[in-house]
Amino acid sequence: MPMPHRTFAQVAKRRLTGKEGRERIREVRALLEELPDYRNGPYADLRKWLLSEIEESRVRSSAVHRDSIAVRREGAAQIALVGPPNVGKSSLLQALSEIQIKTSDYPFTTLRPIPALTRIGGVLVQLVEIPGLIEGANEDRGGGRALLGVLRSADAIIYCVRATAEPGELRPVIDEVTLAGIQKPAFLAATRADEASPGAVERLAGAFPDLEIVPVSVIDEASLDAFRDAAWRLTGLIRVRLRTAAGTEPDPIALDPGATVTDVADSVHHDLAASFSGARVWGPSARFDGQRVGRDHPVEDGDVVEILI
Ligand SMILES: Nc1nc2c(ncn2[C@@H]2O[C@H](COP(=O)(O)OP(=O)(O)OP(=O)(O)O)[C@@H](O)[C@H]2O)c(=O)[nH]1
Ligand SMILES: [Mg+2]
């Protein structure tokens, strides 16, 4: 006695739920094997439906493949800038880096993610403008899935909205990111702050109590510095400078928190990490200037380290 066709349809749907691509096709094939081989009637309809599922899964997976966008990682961390159109994301990237990007007073000037390297306290960090993330992105509206994919691989997110905006303008963006299950360190940049009337930033802060608000304007250098500092804090990285016979290196090394002097030596050269005998340390992790430490001594943000061979 075969399973009643209605039960079979229910079981089939349950078994296909949440499966995509090759896995879905394999499951469909297994179901086809189990299906009674009638030429007509409800079982034949089920067969037709399952066969069409194979074809549709194929089309969907090739579409997902084509639509994914890879942004080549550069620098110590990758931070995505996301927000409604026309809030000044490209202008910010321009003000913070060397690149020339198209900006304009129209929405959707930027159509693809644009990376730009910015130097924060001597360390290069990659900022990526994510254009046009709109309501329905999770259903791929506006090519949203690929954009969410870029956000997913970033280390942190900066939400951007005009300081004068109604909070409702940013809400759909945050909702789509949340719906996609993406959770990253984040803050909210209140952009074009020079246009804002007093109280505007406080209003945004009230609407988004969970996010630190950083007001920023491309014509206010001090606000750009504060933006850089906040972006650096999002990375969670620490900065350590090397001291050599020639003096202290101007550009720091970026390391994960918890790094030791061995990691510092390793960033200079793998061989050095294998052979060095210890280090001298100045700064927050040292009990006194020039303290002699062993290979496993943990460094802290702001340390200066001399590797001893
Ligand atoms: N007053 C003022 N205007 C700004 C500021 N930043 C950007 N703008 C203006 O805002 C408009 C939009 O800037 P874009 O940088 O293109 O904005 P976007 O968010 O990249 O826009 P899309 O890529 O089109 O979504 C332009 O006319 C800029 O000149 C700012 O800090 N102050
Ligand atoms: Mg833009």
mmCIF file of C-alpha atoms and ligand atoms in Angstrom:
data_model
loop_
_atom_site.group_PDB
_atom_site.id
_atom_site.type_symbol
_atom_site.label_atom_id
_atom_site.label_comp_id
_atom_site.label_asym_id
_atom_site.label_seq_id
_atom_site.Cartn_x
_atom_site.Cartn_y
_atom_site.Cartn_z
ATOM 1 C CA MET A 1 0.000 0.000 0.000
ATOM 2 C CA PRO A 2 1.711 3.293 -1.059
ATOM 3 C CA MET A 3 1.564 6.309 1.219
ATOM 4 C CA PRO A 4 -1.564 8.411 0.502
ATOM 5 C CA HIS A 5 -0.610 11.085 -2.046
ATOM 6 C CA ARG A 6 -1.568 13.985 0.253
ATOM 7 C CA THR A 7 0.640 12.632 3.017
ATOM 8 C CA PHE A 8 3.422 12.113 0.490
ATOM 9 C CA ALA A 9 3.141 15.759 -0.636
ATOM 10 C CA GLN A 10 3.345 16.955 2.978
ATOM 11 C CA VAL A 11 6.319 14.736 3.774
ATOM 12 C CA ALA A 12 8.075 15.864 0.586
ATOM 13 C CA LYS A 13 7.591 19.556 1.420
ATOM 14 C CA ARG A 14 8.896 19.024 4.931
ATOM 15 C CA ARG A 15 11.958 17.181 3.674
ATOM 16 C CA LEU A 16 12.764 19.934 1.163
ATOM 17 C CA THR A 17 12.358 22.820 3.611
ATOM 18 C CA GLY A 18 15.617 24.675 4.180
ATOM 19 C CA LYS A 19 17.503 22.670 1.545
ATOM 20 C CA GLU A 20 19.013 24.417 -1.460
ATOM 21 C CA GLY A 21 21.269 23.575 -4.373
ATOM 22 C CA ARG A 22 22.814 20.130 -4.593
ATOM 23 C CA GLU A 23 21.363 19.005 -1.283
ATOM 24 C CA ARG A 24 17.822 19.861 -2.433
ATOM 25 C CA ILE A 25 18.276 18.077 -5.751
ATOM 26 C CA ARG A 26 19.554 14.951 -3.945
ATOM 27 C CA GLU A 27 16.484 14.965 -1.694
ATOM 28 C CA VAL A 28 14.141 15.412 -4.683
ATOM 29 C CA ARG A 29 15.788 12.421 -6.397
ATOM 30 C CA ALA A 30 15.312 10.293 -3.267
ATOM 31 C CA LEU A 31 11.644 11.285 -3.139
ATOM 32 C CA LEU A 32 11.202 10.364 -6.813
ATOM 33 C CA GLU A 33 12.564 6.881 -6.041
ATOM 34 C CA GLU A 34 9.989 6.446 -3.297
ATOM 35 C CA LEU A 35 7.077 7.691 -5.405
ATOM 36 C CA PRO A 36 4.746 5.017 -6.829
ATOM 37 C CA ASP A 37 5.185 4.882 -10.578
ATOM 38 C CA TYR A 38 1.660 5.713 -11.812
ATOM 39 C CA ARG A 39 1.260 7.326 -15.244
ATOM 40 C CA ASN A 40 -1.789 9.364 -14.368
ATOM 41 C CA GLY A 41 -3.558 10.829 -11.385
ATOM 42 C CA PRO A 42 -2.223 12.514 -8.223
ATOM 43 C CA TYR A 43 1.031 10.506 -8.050
ATOM 44 C CA ALA A 44 1.892 11.467 -11.629
ATOM 45 C CA ASP A 45 1.233 15.120 -10.689
ATOM 46 C CA LEU A 46 3.576 14.771 -7.745
ATOM 47 C CA ARG A 47 6.233 13.361 -10.082
ATOM 48 C CA LYS A 48 5.834 16.344 -12.415
ATOM 49 C CA TRP A 49 6.129 18.734 -9.464
ATOM 50 C CA LEU A 50 9.285 17.058 -8.163
ATOM 51 C CA LEU A 51 10.896 17.119 -11.610
ATOM 52 C CA SER A 52 10.161 20.833 -11.907
ATOM 53 C CA GLU A 53 11.760 21.311 -8.447
ATOM 54 C CA ILE A 54 15.030 19.914 -9.796
ATOM 55 C CA GLU A 55 15.045 22.393 -12.654
ATOM 56 C CA GLU A 56 14.123 25.335 -10.412
ATOM 57 C CA SER A 57 16.777 24.485 -7.837
ATOM 58 C CA ARG A 58 19.367 24.476 -10.616
ATOM 59 C CA VAL A 59 18.285 27.887 -11.888
ATOM 60 C CA ARG A 60 18.244 29.302 -8.357
ATOM 61 C CA SER A 61 21.713 28.088 -7.474
ATOM 62 C CA SER A 62 23.269 29.446 -10.636
ATOM 63 C CA ALA A 63 21.519 32.795 -10.004
ATOM 64 C CA VAL A 64 22.807 32.953 -6.430
ATOM 65 C CA HIS A 65 26.252 32.153 -7.756
ATOM 66 C CA ARG A 66 26.187 34.911 -10.359
ATOM 67 C CA ASP A 67 24.815 37.463 -7.953
ATOM 68 C CA SER A 68 27.400 37.058 -5.253
ATOM 69 C CA ILE A 69 29.933 39.852 -5.147
ATOM 70 C CA ALA A 70 33.410 39.426 -3.786
ATOM 71 C CA VAL A 71 35.220 42.415 -2.361
ATOM 72 C CA ARG A 72 38.918 41.643 -2.093
ATOM 73 C CA ARG A 73 40.045 42.183 1.479
ATOM 74 C CA GLU A 74 42.886 44.583 2.085
ATOM 75 C CA GLY A 75 44.242 46.144 5.246
ATOM 76 C CA ALA A 76 43.909 45.027 8.855
ATOM 77 C CA ALA A 77 40.079 44.952 8.890
ATOM 78 C CA GLN A 78 37.077 45.407 6.616
ATOM 79 C CA ILE A 79 34.228 47.715 7.657
ATOM 80 C CA ALA A 80 31.008 48.072 5.642
ATOM 81 C CA LEU A 81 29.177 51.391 5.322
ATOM 82 C CA VAL A 82 25.488 50.854 4.798
ATOM 83 C CA GLY A 83 22.443 53.114 4.824
ATOM 84 C CA PRO A 84 19.745 54.698 2.685
ATOM 85 C CA PRO A 85 20.730 56.303 -0.639
ATOM 86 C CA ASN A 86 22.123 59.839 -0.867
ATOM 87 C CA VAL A 87 23.258 60.147 2.753
ATOM 88 C CA GLY A 88 26.898 60.815 1.845
ATOM 89 C CA LYS A 89 28.549 57.389 2.037
ATOM 90 C CA SER A 90 30.677 57.950 -1.082
ATOM 91 C CA SER A 91 31.615 61.433 0.101
ATOM 92 C CA LEU A 92 32.825 59.982 3.395
ATOM 93 C CA LEU A 93 34.952 57.371 1.618
ATOM 94 C CA GLN A 94 36.384 60.126 -0.527
ATOM 95 C CA ALA A 95 37.185 62.330 2.454
ATOM 96 C CA LEU A 96 38.868 59.455 4.287
ATOM 97 C CA SER A 97 40.928 57.932 1.471
ATOM 98 C CA GLU A 98 42.832 58.676 -1.700
ATOM 99 C CA ILE A 99 40.221 57.392 -4.107
ATOM 100 C CA GLN A 100 37.996 59.372 -6.415
ATOM 101 C CA ILE A 101 34.394 58.143 -6.318
ATOM 102 C CA LYS A 102 31.372 59.439 -8.094
ATOM 103 C CA THR A 103 29.134 61.387 -5.722
ATOM 104 C CA SER A 104 25.992 63.264 -6.612
ATOM 105 C CA ASP A 105 22.845 64.720 -5.248
ATOM 106 C CA TYR A 106 20.809 61.812 -6.626
ATOM 107 C CA PRO A 107 20.022 58.530 -4.904
ATOM 108 C CA PHE A 108 21.628 55.295 -6.183
ATOM 109 C CA THR A 109 24.743 56.969 -7.608
ATOM 110 C CA THR A 110 26.746 54.002 -6.364
ATOM 111 C CA LEU A 111 25.642 50.677 -7.840
ATOM 112 C CA ARG A 112 28.249 48.208 -6.657
ATOM 113 C CA PRO A 113 30.174 47.871 -3.379
ATOM 114 C CA ILE A 114 33.169 50.199 -3.446
ATOM 115 C CA PRO A 115 36.229 49.549 -1.276
ATOM 116 C CA ALA A 116 38.596 52.279 -0.115
ATOM 117 C CA LEU A 117 41.592 52.088 2.168
ATOM 118 C CA THR A 118 41.866 54.580 4.976
ATOM 119 C CA ARG A 119 44.755 55.034 7.381
ATOM 120 C CA ILE A 120 43.759 55.079 11.028
ATOM 121 C CA GLY A 121 46.540 55.799 13.465
ATOM 122 C CA GLY A 122 49.028 54.422 10.936
ATOM 123 C CA VAL A 123 47.112 51.188 10.176
ATOM 124 C CA LEU A 124 45.289 50.626 6.889
ATOM 125 C CA VAL A 125 41.615 49.703 7.261
ATOM 126 C CA GLN A 126 39.306 48.907 4.367
ATOM 127 C CA LEU A 127 35.953 50.724 4.208
ATOM 128 C CA VAL A 128 33.354 49.334 1.784
ATOM 129 C CA GLU A 129 30.337 51.341 0.633
ATOM 130 C CA ILE A 130 27.324 49.053 0.282
ATOM 131 C CA PRO A 131 24.895 50.727 -2.092
ATOM 132 C CA GLY A 132 21.121 50.633 -2.131
ATOM 133 C CA LEU A 133 20.217 48.054 0.505
ATOM 134 C CA ILE A 134 16.437 48.344 0.427
ATOM 135 C CA GLU A 135 13.431 46.768 2.056
ATOM 136 C CA GLY A 136 13.019 43.223 0.748
ATOM 137 C CA ALA A 137 16.791 42.678 0.385
ATOM 138 C CA ASN A 138 16.443 39.240 1.979
ATOM 139 C CA GLU A 139 14.094 38.290 -0.877
ATOM 140 C CA ASP A 140 16.800 39.609 -3.229
ATOM 141 C CA ARG A 141 15.071 42.907 -4.043
ATOM 142 C CA GLY A 142 17.633 45.293 -5.524
ATOM 143 C CA GLY A 143 20.177 42.460 -5.654
ATOM 144 C CA GLY A 144 19.971 42.475 -1.859
ATOM 145 C CA ARG A 145 21.258 38.954 -1.241
ATOM 146 C CA ALA A 146 24.653 39.666 -2.743
ATOM 147 C CA LEU A 147 24.885 42.923 -0.783
ATOM 148 C CA LEU A 148 24.004 41.116 2.445
ATOM 149 C CA GLY A 149 26.736 38.619 1.552
ATOM 150 C CA VAL A 150 29.291 41.439 1.507
ATOM 151 C CA LEU A 151 28.032 42.621 4.897
ATOM 152 C CA ARG A 152 28.263 39.108 6.266
ATOM 153 C CA SER A 153 31.950 38.833 5.461
ATOM 154 C CA ALA A 154 32.834 42.278 6.849
ATOM 155 C CA ASP A 155 34.326 42.605 10.331
ATOM 156 C CA ALA A 156 32.087 45.483 11.381
ATOM 157 C CA ILE A 157 29.275 47.739 10.151
ATOM 158 C CA ILE A 158 28.817 51.505 10.127
ATOM 159 C CA TYR A 159 25.172 52.436 9.588
ATOM 160 C CA CYS A 160 24.934 55.785 7.830
ATOM 161 C CA VAL A 161 21.950 58.107 7.919
ATOM 162 C CA ARG A 162 21.620 61.885 7.526
ATOM 163 C CA ALA A 163 21.706 63.630 10.898
ATOM 164 C CA THR A 164 18.489 65.410 9.846
ATOM 165 C CA ALA A 165 16.734 62.185 8.810
ATOM 166 C CA GLU A 166 13.618 60.726 10.291
ATOM 167 C CA PRO A 167 14.602 57.550 12.173
ATOM 168 C CA GLY A 168 12.190 55.650 9.900
ATOM 169 C CA GLU A 169 14.636 56.070 6.997
ATOM 170 C CA LEU A 170 17.233 53.791 8.545
ATOM 171 C CA ARG A 171 14.876 51.275 10.132
ATOM 172 C CA PRO A 172 14.354 49.110 6.988
ATOM 173 C CA VAL A 173 18.134 48.800 6.520
ATOM 174 C CA ILE A 174 18.695 47.647 10.093
ATOM 175 C CA ASP A 175 15.696 45.300 9.832
ATOM 176 C CA GLU A 176 17.071 43.608 6.695
ATOM 177 C CA VAL A 177 20.496 43.128 8.300
ATOM 178 C CA THR A 178 18.891 41.702 11.440
ATOM 179 C CA LEU A 179 16.602 39.457 9.395
ATOM 180 C CA ALA A 180 19.650 38.067 7.604
ATOM 181 C CA GLY A 181 21.042 37.082 11.013
ATOM 182 C CA ILE A 182 24.067 39.364 10.633
ATOM 183 C CA GLN A 183 25.471 40.602 13.936
ATOM 184 C CA LYS A 184 28.638 42.684 13.934
ATOM 185 C CA PRO A 185 30.143 45.445 16.017
ATOM 186 C CA ALA A 186 28.451 48.602 14.736
ATOM 187 C CA PHE A 187 27.834 52.304 15.245
ATOM 188 C CA LEU A 188 25.560 54.850 13.628
ATOM 189 C CA ALA A 189 27.156 57.699 11.674
ATOM 190 C CA ALA A 190 24.887 60.763 11.625
ATOM 191 C CA THR A 191 26.083 62.122 8.272
ATOM 192 C CA ARG A 192 25.976 65.620 6.768
ATOM 193 C CA ALA A 193 25.997 66.829 10.360
ATOM 194 C CA ASP A 194 26.766 70.398 9.201
ATOM 195 C CA GLU A 195 23.200 70.589 7.872
ATOM 196 C CA ALA A 196 21.615 69.437 11.117
ATOM 197 C CA SER A 197 19.763 71.696 13.499
ATOM 198 C CA PRO A 198 20.476 71.456 17.236
ATOM 199 C CA GLY A 199 18.775 68.443 18.775
ATOM 200 C CA ALA A 200 18.781 66.341 15.579
ATOM 201 C CA VAL A 201 21.541 64.011 16.750
ATOM 202 C CA GLU A 202 19.872 63.563 20.154
ATOM 203 C CA ARG A 203 16.673 62.575 18.371
ATOM 204 C CA LEU A 204 18.510 59.853 16.429
ATOM 205 C CA ALA A 205 20.156 58.657 19.632
ATOM 206 C CA GLY A 206 16.715 58.340 21.206
ATOM 207 C CA ALA A 207 15.446 56.270 18.270
ATOM 208 C CA PHE A 208 18.480 53.930 18.244
ATOM 209 C CA PRO A 209 19.442 53.514 21.893
ATOM 210 C CA ASP A 210 21.580 50.420 21.212
ATOM 211 C CA LEU A 211 23.939 52.163 18.794
ATOM 212 C CA GLU A 212 26.691 54.653 19.517
ATOM 213 C CA ILE A 213 26.004 57.788 17.419
ATOM 214 C CA VAL A 214 28.929 59.485 15.692
ATOM 215 C CA PRO A 215 28.011 62.803 14.014
ATOM 216 C CA VAL A 216 30.170 63.428 10.951
ATOM 217 C CA SER A 217 30.506 65.988 8.190
ATOM 218 C CA VAL A 218 32.970 65.869 5.308
ATOM 219 C CA ILE A 219 33.718 69.556 5.811
ATOM 220 C CA ASP A 220 34.627 69.170 9.498
ATOM 221 C CA GLU A 221 38.093 67.618 9.996
ATOM 222 C CA ALA A 222 37.585 67.075 13.731
ATOM 223 C CA SER A 223 34.424 65.047 13.067
ATOM 224 C CA LEU A 224 36.307 62.942 10.492
ATOM 225 C CA ASP A 225 38.987 62.213 13.117
ATOM 226 C CA ALA A 226 36.318 61.157 15.619
ATOM 227 C CA PHE A 227 34.798 58.937 12.905
ATOM 228 C CA ARG A 228 38.205 57.306 12.290
ATOM 229 C CA ASP A 229 38.672 56.665 16.011
ATOM 230 C CA ALA A 230 35.211 55.120 16.341
ATOM 231 C CA ALA A 231 35.865 52.947 13.254
ATOM 232 C CA TRP A 232 39.115 51.758 14.814
ATOM 233 C CA ARG A 233 37.329 50.790 18.040
ATOM 234 C CA LEU A 234 34.907 48.669 15.978
ATOM 235 C CA THR A 235 37.768 46.531 14.674
ATOM 236 C CA GLY A 236 38.648 45.459 18.221
ATOM 237 C CA LEU A 237 42.311 45.291 17.139
ATOM 238 C CA ILE A 238 45.301 46.569 19.105
ATOM 239 C CA ARG A 239 48.249 48.616 17.840
ATOM 240 C CA VAL A 240 51.843 47.933 18.798
ATOM 241 C CA ARG A 241 54.948 49.732 17.534
ATOM 242 C CA LEU A 242 58.337 48.182 16.963
ATOM 243 C CA ARG A 243 61.525 49.612 18.366
ATOM 244 C CA THR A 244 64.774 48.831 16.582
ATOM 245 C CA ALA A 245 68.334 50.105 16.774
ATOM 246 C CA ALA A 246 67.257 52.853 14.385
ATOM 247 C CA GLY A 247 64.470 54.041 16.695
ATOM 248 C CA THR A 248 60.722 53.459 17.015
ATOM 249 C CA GLU A 249 58.893 52.619 13.778
ATOM 250 C CA PRO A 250 56.314 55.287 12.899
ATOM 251 C CA ASP A 251 53.653 52.842 11.652
ATOM 252 C CA PRO A 252 52.200 50.401 14.173
ATOM 253 C CA ILE A 253 51.386 46.737 13.653
ATOM 254 C CA ALA A 254 47.734 45.702 14.075
ATOM 255 C CA LEU A 255 47.160 42.567 16.148
ATOM 256 C CA ASP A 256 44.264 40.641 17.612
ATOM 257 C CA PRO A 257 43.618 41.253 21.289
ATOM 258 C CA GLY A 258 45.496 38.724 23.406
ATOM 259 C CA ALA A 259 48.505 38.755 21.051
ATOM 260 C CA THR A 260 51.937 38.110 22.585
ATOM 261 C CA VAL A 261 55.424 39.369 21.785
ATOM 262 C CA THR A 262 55.827 36.172 19.705
ATOM 263 C CA ASP A 263 53.010 37.458 17.430
ATOM 264 C CA VAL A 264 54.847 40.771 17.170
ATOM 265 C CA ALA A 265 58.055 38.954 16.164
ATOM 266 C CA ASP A 266 56.069 36.811 13.715
ATOM 267 C CA SER A 267 54.683 39.893 11.975
ATOM 268 C CA VAL A 268 58.277 40.959 11.308
ATOM 269 C CA HIS A 269 59.448 37.548 10.107
ATOM 270 C CA HIS A 270 58.500 33.908 10.771
ATOM 271 C CA ASP A 271 62.154 33.009 11.386
ATOM 272 C CA LEU A 272 62.447 35.742 13.977
ATOM 273 C CA ALA A 273 59.412 34.335 15.825
ATOM 274 C CA ALA A 274 61.109 30.945 15.947
ATOM 275 C CA SER A 275 64.476 32.181 17.176
ATOM 276 C CA PHE A 276 64.089 35.329 19.322
ATOM 277 C CA SER A 277 64.886 35.146 23.020
ATOM 278 C CA GLY A 278 62.522 37.704 24.501
ATOM 279 C CA ALA A 279 61.638 41.377 24.296
ATOM 280 C CA ARG A 280 61.735 44.715 26.039
ATOM 281 C CA VAL A 281 58.447 46.545 26.416
ATOM 282 C CA TRP A 282 57.381 50.138 27.026
ATOM 283 C CA GLY A 283 53.745 51.110 27.507
ATOM 284 C CA PRO A 284 50.524 49.809 29.056
ATOM 285 C CA SER A 285 51.577 46.146 29.348
ATOM 286 C CA ALA A 286 54.953 46.960 30.947
ATOM 287 C CA ARG A 287 55.338 47.350 34.710
ATOM 288 C CA PHE A 288 58.139 49.847 34.027
ATOM 289 C CA ASP A 289 59.789 51.318 30.917
ATOM 290 C CA GLY A 290 61.898 48.816 29.022
ATOM 291 C CA GLN A 291 60.758 45.809 31.074
ATOM 292 C CA ARG A 292 62.424 42.554 29.948
ATOM 293 C CA VAL A 293 59.700 39.983 29.114
ATOM 294 C CA GLY A 294 59.504 36.402 27.837
ATOM 295 C CA ARG A 295 58.108 35.130 24.540
ATOM 296 C CA ASP A 296 54.591 34.655 25.896
ATOM 297 C CA HIS A 297 54.145 38.125 27.351
ATOM 298 C CA PRO A 298 50.765 39.544 26.172
ATOM 299 C CA VAL A 299 51.009 42.975 24.566
ATOM 300 C CA GLU A 300 48.451 45.781 24.879
ATOM 301 C CA ASP A 301 47.231 48.613 22.679
ATOM 302 C CA GLY A 302 49.849 51.363 22.637
ATOM 303 C CA ASP A 303 52.864 49.200 23.557
ATOM 304 C CA VAL A 304 56.320 49.690 22.063
ATOM 305 C CA VAL A 305 58.227 46.412 21.684
ATOM 306 C CA GLU A 306 61.897 45.694 21.031
ATOM 307 C CA ILE A 307 62.535 42.114 19.950
ATOM 308 C CA LEU A 308 65.743 40.651 21.389
ATOM 309 C CA ILE A 309 67.663 38.059 19.397
HETATM 310 N N1 LIG B 1 26.457 69.457 3.471
HETATM 311 C C1 LIG B 1 26.970 68.244 3.271
HETATM 312 N N2 LIG B 1 26.673 67.572 2.145
HETATM 313 C C2 LIG B 1 27.201 66.347 1.977
HETATM 314 C C3 LIG B 1 28.041 65.745 2.956
HETATM 315 N N3 LIG B 1 28.397 64.526 2.517
HETATM 316 C C4 LIG B 1 27.793 64.355 1.314
HETATM 317 N N4 LIG B 1 27.072 65.445 0.975
HETATM 318 C C5 LIG B 1 26.257 65.613 -0.248
HETATM 319 O O1 LIG B 1 25.272 64.609 -0.274
HETATM 320 C C6 LIG B 1 25.008 64.170 -1.605
HETATM 321 C C7 LIG B 1 25.088 62.655 -1.699
HETATM 322 O O2 LIG B 1 26.420 62.257 -1.454
HETATM 323 P P1 LIG B 1 26.987 60.831 -1.850
HETATM 324 O O3 LIG B 1 28.327 60.755 -1.204
HETATM 325 O O4 LIG B 1 26.885 60.605 -3.313
HETATM 326 O O5 LIG B 1 25.951 59.895 -1.081
HETATM 327 P P2 LIG B 1 25.788 58.287 -1.142
HETATM 328 O O6 LIG B 1 25.233 57.880 0.172
HETATM 329 O O7 LIG B 1 27.061 57.677 -1.574
HETATM 330 O O8 LIG B 1 24.671 58.167 -2.252
HETATM 331 P P3 LIG B 1 24.311 56.952 -3.232
HETATM 332 O O9 LIG B 1 25.575 56.232 -3.602
HETATM 333 O O10 LIG B 1 23.681 57.668 -4.388
HETATM 334 O O11 LIG B 1 23.349 56.124 -2.479
HETATM 335 C C8 LIG B 1 26.016 64.894 -2.491
HETATM 336 O O12 LIG B 1 25.372 65.997 -3.071
HETATM 337 C C9 LIG B 1 27.085 65.365 -1.498
HETATM 338 O O13 LIG B 1 27.730 66.543 -1.924
HETATM 339 C C10 LIG B 1 28.337 66.498 4.151
HETATM 340 O O14 LIG B 1 29.047 66.072 5.081
HETATM 341 N N5 LIG B 1 27.770 67.737 4.252
HETATM 342 MG MG MG B 2 27.451 56.463 -3.129
#
